PDB file of C-alpha atoms in Angstrom:
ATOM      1  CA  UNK A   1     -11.292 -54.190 -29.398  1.00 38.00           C
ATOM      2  CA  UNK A   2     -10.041 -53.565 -25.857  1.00 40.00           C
ATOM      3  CA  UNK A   3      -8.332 -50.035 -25.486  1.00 37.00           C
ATOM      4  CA  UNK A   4      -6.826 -51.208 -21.943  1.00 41.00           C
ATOM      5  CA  UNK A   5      -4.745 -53.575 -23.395  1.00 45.00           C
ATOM      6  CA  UNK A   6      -1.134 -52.802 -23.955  1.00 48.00           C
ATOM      7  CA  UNK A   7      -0.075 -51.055 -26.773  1.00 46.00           C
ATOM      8  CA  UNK A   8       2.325 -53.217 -28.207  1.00 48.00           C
ATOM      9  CA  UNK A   9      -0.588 -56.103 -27.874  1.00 51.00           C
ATOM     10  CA  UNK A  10      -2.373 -53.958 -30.210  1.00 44.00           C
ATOM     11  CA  UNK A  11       0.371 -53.033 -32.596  1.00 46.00           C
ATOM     12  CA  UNK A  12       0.635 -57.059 -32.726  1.00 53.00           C
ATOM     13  CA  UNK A  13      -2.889 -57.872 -33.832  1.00 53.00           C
ATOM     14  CA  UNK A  14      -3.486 -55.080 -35.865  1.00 45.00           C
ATOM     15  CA  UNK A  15      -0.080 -55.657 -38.071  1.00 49.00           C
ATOM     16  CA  UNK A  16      -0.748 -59.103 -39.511  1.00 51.00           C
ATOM     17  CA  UNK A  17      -4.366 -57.754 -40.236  1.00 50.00           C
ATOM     18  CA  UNK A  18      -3.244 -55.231 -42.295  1.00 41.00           C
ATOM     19  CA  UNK A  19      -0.512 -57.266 -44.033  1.00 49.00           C
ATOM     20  CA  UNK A  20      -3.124 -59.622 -45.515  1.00 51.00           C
ATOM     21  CA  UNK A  21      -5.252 -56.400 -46.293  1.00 43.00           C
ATOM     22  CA  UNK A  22      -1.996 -54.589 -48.021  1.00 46.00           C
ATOM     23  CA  UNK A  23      -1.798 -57.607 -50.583  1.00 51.00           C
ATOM     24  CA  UNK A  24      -5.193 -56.614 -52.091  1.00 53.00           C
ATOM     25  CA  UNK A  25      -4.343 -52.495 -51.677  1.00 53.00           C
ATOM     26  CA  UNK A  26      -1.885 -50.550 -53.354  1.00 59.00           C
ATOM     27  CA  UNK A  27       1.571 -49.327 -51.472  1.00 52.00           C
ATOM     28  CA  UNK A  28       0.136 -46.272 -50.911  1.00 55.00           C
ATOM     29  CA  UNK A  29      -2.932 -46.975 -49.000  1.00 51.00           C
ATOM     30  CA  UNK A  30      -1.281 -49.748 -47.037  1.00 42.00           C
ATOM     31  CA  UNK A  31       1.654 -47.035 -46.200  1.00 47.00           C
ATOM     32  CA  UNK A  32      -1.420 -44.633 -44.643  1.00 46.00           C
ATOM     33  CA  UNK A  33      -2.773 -47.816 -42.509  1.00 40.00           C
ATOM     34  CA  UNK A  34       0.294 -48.211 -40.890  1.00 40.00           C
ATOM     35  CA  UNK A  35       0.519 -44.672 -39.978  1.00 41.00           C
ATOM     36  CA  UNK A  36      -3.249 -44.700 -38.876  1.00 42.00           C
ATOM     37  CA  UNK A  37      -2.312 -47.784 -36.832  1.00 33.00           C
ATOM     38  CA  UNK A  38       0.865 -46.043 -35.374  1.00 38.00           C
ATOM     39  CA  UNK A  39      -1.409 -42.812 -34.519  1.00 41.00           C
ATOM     40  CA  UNK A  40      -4.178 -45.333 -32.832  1.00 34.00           C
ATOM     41  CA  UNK A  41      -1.033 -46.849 -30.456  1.00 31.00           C
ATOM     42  CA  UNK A  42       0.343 -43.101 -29.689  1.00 37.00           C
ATOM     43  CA  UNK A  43      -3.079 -42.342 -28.435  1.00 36.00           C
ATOM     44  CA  UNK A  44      -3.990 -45.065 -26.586  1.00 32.00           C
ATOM     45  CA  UNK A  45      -0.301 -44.971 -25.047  1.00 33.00           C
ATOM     46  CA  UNK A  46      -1.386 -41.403 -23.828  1.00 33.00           C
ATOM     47  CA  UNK A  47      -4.788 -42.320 -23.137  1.00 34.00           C
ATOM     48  CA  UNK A  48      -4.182 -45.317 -20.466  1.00 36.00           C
ATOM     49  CA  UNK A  49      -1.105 -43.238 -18.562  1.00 43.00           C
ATOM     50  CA  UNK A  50       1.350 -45.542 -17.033  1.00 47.00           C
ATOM     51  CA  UNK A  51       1.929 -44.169 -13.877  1.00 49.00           C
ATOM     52  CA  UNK A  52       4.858 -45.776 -13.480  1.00 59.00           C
ATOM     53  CA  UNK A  53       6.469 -43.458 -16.047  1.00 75.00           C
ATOM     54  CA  UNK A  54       4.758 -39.886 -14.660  1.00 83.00           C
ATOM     55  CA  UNK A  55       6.920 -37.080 -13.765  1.00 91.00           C
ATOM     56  CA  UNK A  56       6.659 -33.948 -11.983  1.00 93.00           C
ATOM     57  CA  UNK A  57       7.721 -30.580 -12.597  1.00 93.00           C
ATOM     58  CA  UNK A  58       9.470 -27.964 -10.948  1.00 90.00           C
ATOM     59  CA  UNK A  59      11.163 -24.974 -11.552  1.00 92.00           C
ATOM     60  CA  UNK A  60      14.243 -24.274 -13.212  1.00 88.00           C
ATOM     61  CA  UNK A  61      17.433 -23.213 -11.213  1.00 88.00           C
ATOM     62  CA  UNK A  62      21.126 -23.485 -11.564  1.00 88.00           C
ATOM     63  CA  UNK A  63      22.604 -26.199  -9.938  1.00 90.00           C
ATOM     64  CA  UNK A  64      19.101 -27.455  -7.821  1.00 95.00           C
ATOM     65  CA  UNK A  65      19.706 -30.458  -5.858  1.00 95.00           C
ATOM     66  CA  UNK A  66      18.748 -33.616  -7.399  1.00 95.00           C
ATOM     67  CA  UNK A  67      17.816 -36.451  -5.276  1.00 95.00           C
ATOM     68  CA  UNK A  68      14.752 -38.473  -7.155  1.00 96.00           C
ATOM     69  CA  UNK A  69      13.795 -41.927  -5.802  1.00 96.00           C
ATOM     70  CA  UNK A  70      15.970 -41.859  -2.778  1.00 96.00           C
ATOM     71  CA  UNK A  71      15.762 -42.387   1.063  1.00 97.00           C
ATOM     72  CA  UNK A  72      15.971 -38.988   2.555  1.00 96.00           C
ATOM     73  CA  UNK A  73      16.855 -38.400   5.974  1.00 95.00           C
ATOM     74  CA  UNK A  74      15.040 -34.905   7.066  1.00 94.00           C
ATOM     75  CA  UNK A  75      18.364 -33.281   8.172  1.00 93.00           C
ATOM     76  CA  UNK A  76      19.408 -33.719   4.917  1.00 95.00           C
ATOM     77  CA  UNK A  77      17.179 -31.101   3.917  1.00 97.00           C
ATOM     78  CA  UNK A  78      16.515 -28.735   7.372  1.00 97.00           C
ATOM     79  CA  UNK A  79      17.709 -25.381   6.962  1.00 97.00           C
ATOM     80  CA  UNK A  80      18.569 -25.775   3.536  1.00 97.00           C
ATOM     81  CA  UNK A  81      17.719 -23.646   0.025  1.00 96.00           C
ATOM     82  CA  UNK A  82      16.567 -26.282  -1.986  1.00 97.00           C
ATOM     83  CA  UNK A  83      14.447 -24.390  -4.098  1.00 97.00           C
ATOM     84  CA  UNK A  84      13.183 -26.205  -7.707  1.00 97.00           C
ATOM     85  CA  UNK A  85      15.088 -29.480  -6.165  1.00 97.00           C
ATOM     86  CA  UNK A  86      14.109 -33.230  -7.942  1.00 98.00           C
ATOM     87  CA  UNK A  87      12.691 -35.125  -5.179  1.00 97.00           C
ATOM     88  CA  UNK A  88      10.505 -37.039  -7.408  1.00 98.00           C
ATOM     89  CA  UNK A  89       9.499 -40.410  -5.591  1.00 98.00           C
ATOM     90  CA  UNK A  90      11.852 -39.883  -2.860  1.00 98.00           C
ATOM     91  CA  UNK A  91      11.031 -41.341   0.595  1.00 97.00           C
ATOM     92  CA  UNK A  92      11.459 -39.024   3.310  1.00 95.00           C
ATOM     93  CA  UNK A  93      12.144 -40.227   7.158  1.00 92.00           C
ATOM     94  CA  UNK A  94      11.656 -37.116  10.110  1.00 95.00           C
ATOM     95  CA  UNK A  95      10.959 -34.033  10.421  1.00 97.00           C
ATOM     96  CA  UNK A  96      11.852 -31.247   8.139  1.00 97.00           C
ATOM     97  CA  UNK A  97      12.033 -27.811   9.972  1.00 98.00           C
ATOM     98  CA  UNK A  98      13.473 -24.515   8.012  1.00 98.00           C
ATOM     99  CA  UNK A  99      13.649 -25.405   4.459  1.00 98.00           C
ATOM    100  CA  UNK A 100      12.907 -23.762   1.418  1.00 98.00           C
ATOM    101  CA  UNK A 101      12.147 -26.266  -1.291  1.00 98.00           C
ATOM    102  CA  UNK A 102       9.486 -23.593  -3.783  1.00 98.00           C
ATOM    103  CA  UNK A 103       9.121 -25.215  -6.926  1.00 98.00           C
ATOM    104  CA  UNK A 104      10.789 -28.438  -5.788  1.00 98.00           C
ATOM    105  CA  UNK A 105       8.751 -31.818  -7.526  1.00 98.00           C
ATOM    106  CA  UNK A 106       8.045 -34.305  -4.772  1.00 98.00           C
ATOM    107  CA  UNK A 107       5.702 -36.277  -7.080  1.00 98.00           C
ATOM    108  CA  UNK A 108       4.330 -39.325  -5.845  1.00 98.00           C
ATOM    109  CA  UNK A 109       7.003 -38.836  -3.292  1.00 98.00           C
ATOM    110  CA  UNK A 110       6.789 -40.947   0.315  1.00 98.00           C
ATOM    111  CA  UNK A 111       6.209 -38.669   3.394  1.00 97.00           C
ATOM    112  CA  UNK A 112       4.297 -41.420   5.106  1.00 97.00           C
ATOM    113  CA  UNK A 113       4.200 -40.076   8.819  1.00 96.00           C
ATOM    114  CA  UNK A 114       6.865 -37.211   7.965  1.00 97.00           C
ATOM    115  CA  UNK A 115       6.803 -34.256   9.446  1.00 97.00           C
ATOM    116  CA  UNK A 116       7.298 -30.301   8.201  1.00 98.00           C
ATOM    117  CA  UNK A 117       7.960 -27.491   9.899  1.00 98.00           C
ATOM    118  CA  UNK A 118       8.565 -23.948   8.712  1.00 98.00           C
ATOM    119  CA  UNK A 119       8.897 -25.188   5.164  1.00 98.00           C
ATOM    120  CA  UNK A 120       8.490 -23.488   2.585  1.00 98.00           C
ATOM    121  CA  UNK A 121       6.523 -25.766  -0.642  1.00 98.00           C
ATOM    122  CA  UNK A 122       5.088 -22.852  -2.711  1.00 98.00           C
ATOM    123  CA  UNK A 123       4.626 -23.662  -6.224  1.00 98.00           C
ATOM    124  CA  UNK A 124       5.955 -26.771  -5.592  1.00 98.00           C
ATOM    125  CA  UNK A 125       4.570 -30.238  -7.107  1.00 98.00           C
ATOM    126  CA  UNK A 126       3.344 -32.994  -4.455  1.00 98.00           C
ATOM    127  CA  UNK A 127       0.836 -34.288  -7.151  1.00 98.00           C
ATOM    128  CA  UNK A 128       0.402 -38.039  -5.806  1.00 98.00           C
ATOM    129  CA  UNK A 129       2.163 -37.577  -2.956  1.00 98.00           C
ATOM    130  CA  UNK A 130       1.376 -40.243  -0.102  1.00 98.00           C
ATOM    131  CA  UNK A 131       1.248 -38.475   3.148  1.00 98.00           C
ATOM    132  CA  UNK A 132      -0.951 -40.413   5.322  1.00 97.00           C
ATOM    133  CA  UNK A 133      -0.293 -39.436   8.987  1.00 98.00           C
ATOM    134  CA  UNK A 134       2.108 -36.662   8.428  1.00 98.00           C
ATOM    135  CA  UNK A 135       2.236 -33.058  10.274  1.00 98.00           C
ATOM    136  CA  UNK A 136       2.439 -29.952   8.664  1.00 98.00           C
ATOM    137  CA  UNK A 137       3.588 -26.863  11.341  1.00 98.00           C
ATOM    138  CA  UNK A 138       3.846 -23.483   9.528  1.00 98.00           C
ATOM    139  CA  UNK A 139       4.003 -25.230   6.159  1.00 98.00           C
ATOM    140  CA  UNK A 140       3.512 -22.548   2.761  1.00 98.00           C
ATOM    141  CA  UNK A 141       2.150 -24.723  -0.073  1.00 98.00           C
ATOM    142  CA  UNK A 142       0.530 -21.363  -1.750  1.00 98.00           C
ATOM    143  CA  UNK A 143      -0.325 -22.344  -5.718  1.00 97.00           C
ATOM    144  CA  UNK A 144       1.359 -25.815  -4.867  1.00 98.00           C
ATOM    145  CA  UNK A 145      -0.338 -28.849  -7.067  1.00 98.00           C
ATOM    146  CA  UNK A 146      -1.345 -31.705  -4.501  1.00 98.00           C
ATOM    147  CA  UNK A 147      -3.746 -33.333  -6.862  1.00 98.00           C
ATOM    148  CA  UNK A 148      -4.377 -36.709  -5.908  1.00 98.00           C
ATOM    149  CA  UNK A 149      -2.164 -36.726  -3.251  1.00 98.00           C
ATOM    150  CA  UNK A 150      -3.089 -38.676   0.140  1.00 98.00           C
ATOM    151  CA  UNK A 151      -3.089 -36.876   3.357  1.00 98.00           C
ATOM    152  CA  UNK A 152      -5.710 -38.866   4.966  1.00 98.00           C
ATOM    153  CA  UNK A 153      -5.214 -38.078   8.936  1.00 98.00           C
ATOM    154  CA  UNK A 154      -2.605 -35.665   8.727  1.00 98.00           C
ATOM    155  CA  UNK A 155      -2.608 -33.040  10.605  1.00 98.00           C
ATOM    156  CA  UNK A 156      -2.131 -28.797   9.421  1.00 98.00           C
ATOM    157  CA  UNK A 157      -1.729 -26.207  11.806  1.00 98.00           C
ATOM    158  CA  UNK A 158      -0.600 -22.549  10.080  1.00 98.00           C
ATOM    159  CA  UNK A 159      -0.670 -24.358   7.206  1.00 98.00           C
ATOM    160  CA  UNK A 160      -0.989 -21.818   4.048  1.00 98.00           C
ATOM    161  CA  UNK A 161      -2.779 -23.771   1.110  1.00 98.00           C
ATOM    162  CA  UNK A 162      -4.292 -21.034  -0.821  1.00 98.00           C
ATOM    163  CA  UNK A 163      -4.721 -21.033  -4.365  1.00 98.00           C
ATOM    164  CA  UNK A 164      -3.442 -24.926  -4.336  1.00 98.00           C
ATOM    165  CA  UNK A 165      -5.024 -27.796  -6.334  1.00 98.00           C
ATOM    166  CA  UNK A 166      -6.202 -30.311  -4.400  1.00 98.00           C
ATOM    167  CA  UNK A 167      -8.666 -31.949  -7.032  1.00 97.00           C
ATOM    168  CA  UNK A 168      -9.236 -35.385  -6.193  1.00 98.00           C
ATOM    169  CA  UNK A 169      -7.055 -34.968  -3.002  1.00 98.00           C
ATOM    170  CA  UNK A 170      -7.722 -37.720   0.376  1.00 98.00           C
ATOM    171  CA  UNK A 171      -7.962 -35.944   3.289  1.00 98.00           C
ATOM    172  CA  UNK A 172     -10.040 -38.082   5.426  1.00 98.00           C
ATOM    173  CA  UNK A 173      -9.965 -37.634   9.225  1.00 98.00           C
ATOM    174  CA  UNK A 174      -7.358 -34.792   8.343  1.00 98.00           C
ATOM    175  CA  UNK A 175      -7.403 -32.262  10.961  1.00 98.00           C
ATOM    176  CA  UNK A 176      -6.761 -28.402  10.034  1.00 98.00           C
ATOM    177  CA  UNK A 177      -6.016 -25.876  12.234  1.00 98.00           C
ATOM    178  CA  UNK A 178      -5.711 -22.195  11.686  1.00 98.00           C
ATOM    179  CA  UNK A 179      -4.960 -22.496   8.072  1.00 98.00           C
ATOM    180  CA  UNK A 180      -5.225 -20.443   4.827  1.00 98.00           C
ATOM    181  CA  UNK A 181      -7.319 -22.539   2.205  1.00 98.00           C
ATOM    182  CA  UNK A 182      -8.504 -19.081   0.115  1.00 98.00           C
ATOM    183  CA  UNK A 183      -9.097 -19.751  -3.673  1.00 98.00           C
ATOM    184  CA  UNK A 184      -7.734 -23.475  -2.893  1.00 98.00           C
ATOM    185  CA  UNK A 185      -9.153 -25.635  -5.634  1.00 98.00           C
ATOM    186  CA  UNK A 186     -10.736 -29.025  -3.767  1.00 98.00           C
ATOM    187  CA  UNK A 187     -12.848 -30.729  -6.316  1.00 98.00           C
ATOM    188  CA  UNK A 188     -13.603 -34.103  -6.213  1.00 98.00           C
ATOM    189  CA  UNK A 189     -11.824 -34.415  -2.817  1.00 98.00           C
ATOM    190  CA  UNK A 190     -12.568 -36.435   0.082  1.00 98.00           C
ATOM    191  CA  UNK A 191     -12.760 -34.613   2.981  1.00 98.00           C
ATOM    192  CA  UNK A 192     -14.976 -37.033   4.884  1.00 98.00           C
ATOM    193  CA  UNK A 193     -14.693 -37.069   9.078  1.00 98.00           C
ATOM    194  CA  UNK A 194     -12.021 -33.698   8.420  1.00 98.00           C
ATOM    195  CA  UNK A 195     -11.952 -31.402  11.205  1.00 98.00           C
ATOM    196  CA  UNK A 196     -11.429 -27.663  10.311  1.00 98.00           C
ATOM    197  CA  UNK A 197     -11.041 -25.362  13.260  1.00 98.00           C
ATOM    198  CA  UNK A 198     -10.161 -21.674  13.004  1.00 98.00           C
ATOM    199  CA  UNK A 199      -9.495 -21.517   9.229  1.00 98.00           C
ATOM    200  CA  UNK A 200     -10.288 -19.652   6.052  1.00 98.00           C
ATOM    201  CA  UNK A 201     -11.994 -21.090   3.241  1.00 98.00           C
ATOM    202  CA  UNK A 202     -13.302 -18.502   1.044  1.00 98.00           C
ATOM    203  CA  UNK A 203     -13.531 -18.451  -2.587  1.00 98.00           C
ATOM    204  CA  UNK A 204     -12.104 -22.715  -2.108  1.00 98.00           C
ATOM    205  CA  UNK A 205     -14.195 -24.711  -4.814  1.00 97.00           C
ATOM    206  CA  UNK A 206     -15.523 -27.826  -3.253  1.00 97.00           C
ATOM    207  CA  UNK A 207     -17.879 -28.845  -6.512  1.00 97.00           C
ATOM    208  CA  UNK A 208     -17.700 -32.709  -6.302  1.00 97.00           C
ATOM    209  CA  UNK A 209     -15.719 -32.986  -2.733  1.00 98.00           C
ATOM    210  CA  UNK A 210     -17.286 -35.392  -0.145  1.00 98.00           C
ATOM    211  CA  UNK A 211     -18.049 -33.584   2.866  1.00 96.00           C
ATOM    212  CA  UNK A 212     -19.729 -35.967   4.572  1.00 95.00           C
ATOM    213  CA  UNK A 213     -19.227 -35.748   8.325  1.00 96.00           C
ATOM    214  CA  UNK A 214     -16.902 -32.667   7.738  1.00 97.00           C
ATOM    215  CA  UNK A 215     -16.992 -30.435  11.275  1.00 97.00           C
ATOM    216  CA  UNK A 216     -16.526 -26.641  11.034  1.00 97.00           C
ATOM    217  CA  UNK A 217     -15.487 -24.389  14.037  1.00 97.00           C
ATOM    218  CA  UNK A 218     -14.907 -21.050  13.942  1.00 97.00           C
ATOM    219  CA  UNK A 219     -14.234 -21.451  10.089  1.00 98.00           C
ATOM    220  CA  UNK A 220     -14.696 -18.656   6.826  1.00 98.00           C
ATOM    221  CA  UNK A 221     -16.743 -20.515   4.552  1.00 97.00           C
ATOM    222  CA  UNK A 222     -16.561 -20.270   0.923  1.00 97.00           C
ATOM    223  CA  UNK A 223     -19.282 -18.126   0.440  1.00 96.00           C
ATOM    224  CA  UNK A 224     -17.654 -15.271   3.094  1.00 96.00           C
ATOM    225  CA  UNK A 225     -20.270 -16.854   5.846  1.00 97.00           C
ATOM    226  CA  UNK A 226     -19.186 -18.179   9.441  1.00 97.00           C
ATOM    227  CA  UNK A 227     -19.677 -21.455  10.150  1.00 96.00           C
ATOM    228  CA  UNK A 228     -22.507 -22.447  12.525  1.00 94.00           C
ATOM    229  CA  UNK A 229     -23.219 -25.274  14.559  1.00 91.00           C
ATOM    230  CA  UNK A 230     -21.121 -27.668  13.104  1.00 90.00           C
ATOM    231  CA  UNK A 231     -21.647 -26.427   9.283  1.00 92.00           C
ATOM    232  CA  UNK A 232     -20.795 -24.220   6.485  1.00 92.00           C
TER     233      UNK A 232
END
């Protein structure tokens, strides 16, 4: 039996089955195969994980802006308090300066070239966010949860990502400048051709990442050591 196949799929070849068993069992039993069948479908269901139908989280405020799966233009958001706002698959255009959006969810939101400045993400959710080519400028993501997001050849300068979870993160050819990554959980990332200059990385688990081709300057390596020629 394939487990990839769609639930309902199974449901459908597994009922008849059972029907022609259930006229040789008694009520009862037949009753507990159709449960066990429904409990086989639940788990595959949960098992596979359509990520079409993933969600975020974010914080809980009164009255937080809700904007999921919309086109956001960045003034729309610069100098605003937008903190625990919906911007769940949103695509945003520009550049963001002055915004505090802690706790928002911007899962497997667009920021495809976008640019930050000053904002404030703390706690916030950019699981699966896609944000090839963008700039981050005085950006706090501190505890944020940017697993599996894509930030290959961005760029972060001041860019405070302690204590965040980047498991399984891209950021290939990213460049990082002066940044806090203290405690900052990067397993299974891919950090290949990343450029870290001037930053802190102690205490950030790297079990798994790929670090090939990875250049340190002037950089706090996990272990509390200074980077040397080239290395941590």
């Amino acid at each position: 039996m394939r487990l990839m196949q769609r639930p309902t799929e199974l449901a459908g070849r597994l009922t008849p089955r059972l029907a022609g068993v259930g006229r040789r069992l008694t009520p009862r039993t037949v009753g507990a195969l159709y449960l066990l069948v429904l409990a086989v479908v639940a788990a595959v269901l949960t098992w596979t994980g359509d990520p079409g139908t993933s969600h975020g989280h974010r914080c809980a405020a009164p009255g937080a802006v809700e904007m999921p799966q919309r086109a956001i233009d960045a003034t729309d958001l610069s100098e605003r308090k937008l903190r625990c706002a919906d911007l769940e698959r949103a695509t945003l255009d520009g550049v963001v300066s002055e915004a505090d959006l802690r706790g928002a969810n911007l899962h497997r939101a667009d920021l495809h070239g976008a640019g930050l400045t000053d904002v404030d993400l703390s706690g916030a959710d950019l699981s699966q966010v896609s944000a090839r080519d963008a700039s981050l400028d005085g950006v706090r993501l501190t505890g944020a949860d940017l697993r599996g997001a894509s930030f290959r050849s961005a760029e972060f300068t001041h860019t405070g990502l302690d204590r965040t979870q980047l498991g399984g993160a891209d950021l290939r050819d990213a460049v990082i400048r002066r940044s806090d990554l203290r405690g900052a959980d990067l397993r299974g990332a891919d950090l290949r051709g990343a450029e870290l200059t001037d930053s802190d990385l102690r205490g950030a688990v790297l079990t798994g990442a790929r670090v090939d081709g990875v250049s340190y300057v002037d950089v706090l390596c996990p272990n509390g050591h200074k980077s040397s020629s080239g290395s941590c």
